[in-house]
Amino acid sequence: MKFLKYLKIGYSVLFVMLFSSGLAREVQVFDFDWRFALGDHEQVNTAGYSDNRWRLLDLPHDWSIEGEYDESHPGGIAMGFLPAGIGWYRKTFDYDSEWDGKLVSIEFDGVYMNSDVWINGKHLGKRPYGYISFGYDLTPYLKPGQNVIAVRVDNKKVPSGRWYTGSGIYRSTRLTITDPVRVEKWGHYITSERSEKTGIRTVTVETSIRNESEKTRKLTVETNVFSPSGTLVASSSEQVKLQSGERKVLDPRVELKKPDLWSPDSPALYVAETRIIEKGKQRDAYETRFGIRDFEFHADMGFSLNGIPTKLKGVCMHHDAGPLGAAVPFDVLRQRLQLLKDMGCNAIRTSHNPFAPEFYDMCDEMGFLVMDEAFDGWGKPKAAHDYGHYFDEWWERDLEDFIKRDRNHPSVIIWSIGNEVHGYTKEWQKRLVDFVKDLDPTRPVTQGRGYAGPHIDIAGFNGHGEFRGTFEKYRKDFPERTIIGTEITHTLQTRGVYRTKTWYRVRDNPAPWEIGKKFSSIEDRVYKIPDLSEEEVFVDEPRQYDSSYDNSIVRIGVRDEWMRVLDNDYYTGNFRWTAFDYIGESFGWPARTANFGIIDLAGIPKDHYYLYQSLWSDEPMAHILPHWTHPGKEGIEIPVVGYTNGDTAELFLNGESLGVQAVDQRKDTVWMVPYESGSLRLVSRKDGKTVAVTSVRTAKSAKSVTLALDKEIVRANRKDVVRVDIEICDAKGNCVPLADNRVEVAISGPGRLIGVENGDILDLDPHKVSSRKAFRGKLVAFVQAGDVEGAIDLVVSGEGLKSQRASITVVSEEPAAFEVTRNYN
Ligand code: GAL
């Protein structure tokens, strides 16, 4: 867009300027070269304190993920046995004379938790909630020459959440420099309304402006709207007089005749820009992306988007990403979301807290519908030391900041005010719902397992909704309520692990809170899944591993649940627990996670991923499970399952057809195949035409590795990340499904290895090392760009394995529009 100008200054600092004449607003990435020291430190804020011996690092940073797994860590099961504690950060920066007469603020997208921030020894404030974005005005305390920001992060009392939280300044930071006459932080609120009569869309760009100078100012405030292709499509302008210290909320309206509508399939994004002009000089330019869409939740007809009935094919996510912990680089988040997109997923629940701002930008761009969740619990703690202790004092502030930050994202379609809130009262529910509605009346409010409360717009069901008959009964009692599966389906699977006998968590391996409960009382309400064989075929797997057939469930399997969604118009859809394995909330040492993800900690899809793809995506696909390397099982019947979305599927063993099966809505095709080594091939056809083919082969012993890089060029920005998928193969290149060889990942050149992960819940190797065992034949390494151009040389080797080499080119380039058009402030 023509009003955006990108400047790259120095080797690592990124500036964004929105301008027409003169400097208007500058947003400076503030993530580089912080000093860090674990533990508590005194005198940090006294003049002359030297942090020379502190570690030098870039944000985002999570010190918990750098630690070792240990059963004695007080975070226990919740933290996945990783450490927590107290940490200090300091950053020294030079005052820039360009800032004379300007306002300078610092923005934190998230600090876990209990942060205290100082500038030059002056305490700026405290924020207990570790998932909230916040900032401070630095202007009065800045001085010529060197300035120091210090941040104390206190995650000592753990568990401070029910899952792995991470510890530290684990999201990005920025400096924002503006004129004293400016658009306020989160100063846009964009809504639109369509006239039934004319079809014309009126867009209101509510704009909060403020004059923090000492004089009265006469200003022209211009509002421009740009189409998804960047064309100016509407403008308005007004004269405003602002006295010193005065704040005004304007609500300019512009009309759009036939706007492009936003949807997951076509995520059209407009940009609204506000310019504040005084005597021909631009004082501020502030922009926000938005989308135009209509949606409805209907008690009988479910959800519709832009008039089209749409089922929510949703997933719950936690904020961490395997070996990177809570400090997730943009590229890794984008890779993860792309995996979900390719699976056919169209919705994400931010369970159970606000996510990083870039997450919502990516959802806007890639096309996901978001249930944006504010809290896990309220004033009654759910984990011993969680936010519940701070809720009464902080909830209004945190909820306001959260809604104001996120309410312009077209992806966000529902607010969730909590999850399985302990002991909530109707009064509190009303208080929170009303509070949200005051700030944003355009979206409904729900709550995970909040269906019983009278004030909620949409009845959210978690695990309880997985019991047979729950919805039917609820609809009788509350016919006017729309139903959503806030947290359905819970199933567990370990990548590459199979069991042919069905397993129910509530019966076979009760979760701690279910121990002692009588399974017989709920027996007839659980959705039963027939065993795949009379005798267990795979007998030697560790107890903590779960089966990757759709037969390791809590109360309902994936297919039964999706049939409920399809069969019932009223059922809007569900958010499965979970998309990715997340650290923590394991069923006990030495497991670091419970394996709820359809994608493992490394980001490698499990078989369930393809099951969902067959149910949710129209892109032709075919997938076979299990693998076909089972020495010693010759002649034993192994259930072979095909996931396809064609109308028939045919399985071949060593070239011979084992029969064609019709593929119905349940996508349930199973062949009982007496094992013999060789190859299995699955052919998916639609109207008699082959649309997808896949095969698996018996592998011999491990001889080499193969590498697959998600990209080979990165920018010298200390941010870009390459994902390297590593597979252990036999001499012919077949993946060896049970291989657990230790491999070494060596990097040289302008980049660094930021994590290696294999997805094994029982592998407690530390994350920040270069050597790791493969799990079920695979692992993933993440390589981050440095700040100079050149080539990163990557060598992956292992004992007895032929090593492989790859090269990553690091180029100097202007930043991508994505990273600079974000307006988080
Ligand atoms: C749910 C809860 C989730 C997670 C899940 C594990 O009840 O809302 O956060 O704890 O159980 O089964």
CSV table of N, CA, C and O in Angstrom, one decimal, residues 12 110 189 248 250 341 502 514 611 619 684:
chain,number,residue,atom,x,y,z
A,12,SER,N,19.6,-4.9,12.6
A,12,SER,CA,18.6,-5.8,13.3
A,12,SER,C,17.4,-5.1,13.7
A,12,SER,O,16.6,-5.6,14.4
A,110,GLY,N,3.1,-10.1,25.8
A,110,GLY,CA,2.8,-11.1,26.8
A,110,GLY,C,4.0,-11.5,27.7
A,110,GLY,O,5.1,-11.7,27.1
A,189,TYR,N,-12.3,1.1,16.5
A,189,TYR,CA,-13.3,0.0,16.6
A,189,TYR,C,-14.2,0.0,15.4
A,189,TYR,O,-15.0,1.0,15.2
A,248,LYS,N,-11.3,12.6,22.4
A,248,LYS,CA,-12.6,12.6,21.7
A,248,LYS,C,-12.8,11.3,21.0
A,248,LYS,O,-11.8,10.7,20.4
A,250,LEU,N,-14.5,9.8,17.8
A,250,LEU,CA,-15.2,10.2,16.5
A,250,LEU,C,-15.8,8.9,15.9
A,250,LEU,O,-15.3,7.8,16.2
A,341,LYS,N,-5.0,-25.7,8.4
A,341,LYS,CA,-5.7,-25.3,7.2
A,341,LYS,C,-5.8,-26.5,6.2
A,341,LYS,O,-6.8,-26.8,5.6
A,502,THR,N,-10.2,-51.5,21.8
A,502,THR,CA,-10.7,-50.1,22.2
A,502,THR,C,-10.4,-49.8,23.7
A,502,THR,O,-10.4,-50.7,24.5
A,514,GLU,N,-11.1,-38.9,38.1
A,514,GLU,CA,-12.1,-39.9,37.8
A,514,GLU,C,-11.9,-41.2,38.5
A,514,GLU,O,-12.8,-42.1,38.5
A,611,LEU,N,-7.5,-38.6,9.5
A,611,LEU,CA,-8.9,-38.9,9.7
A,611,LEU,C,-9.8,-37.6,9.6
A,611,LEU,O,-10.8,-37.5,8.9
A,619,GLU,N,-10.3,-31.6,-0.6
A,619,GLU,CA,-9.1,-31.9,-1.4
A,619,GLU,C,-8.9,-33.4,-1.4
A,619,GLU,O,-8.8,-34.0,-0.3
A,684,SER,N,-8.0,-44.2,-3.9
A,684,SER,CA,-9.3,-43.5,-3.6
A,684,SER,C,-9.9,-43.1,-5.0
A,684,SER,O,-9.2,-42.5,-5.8
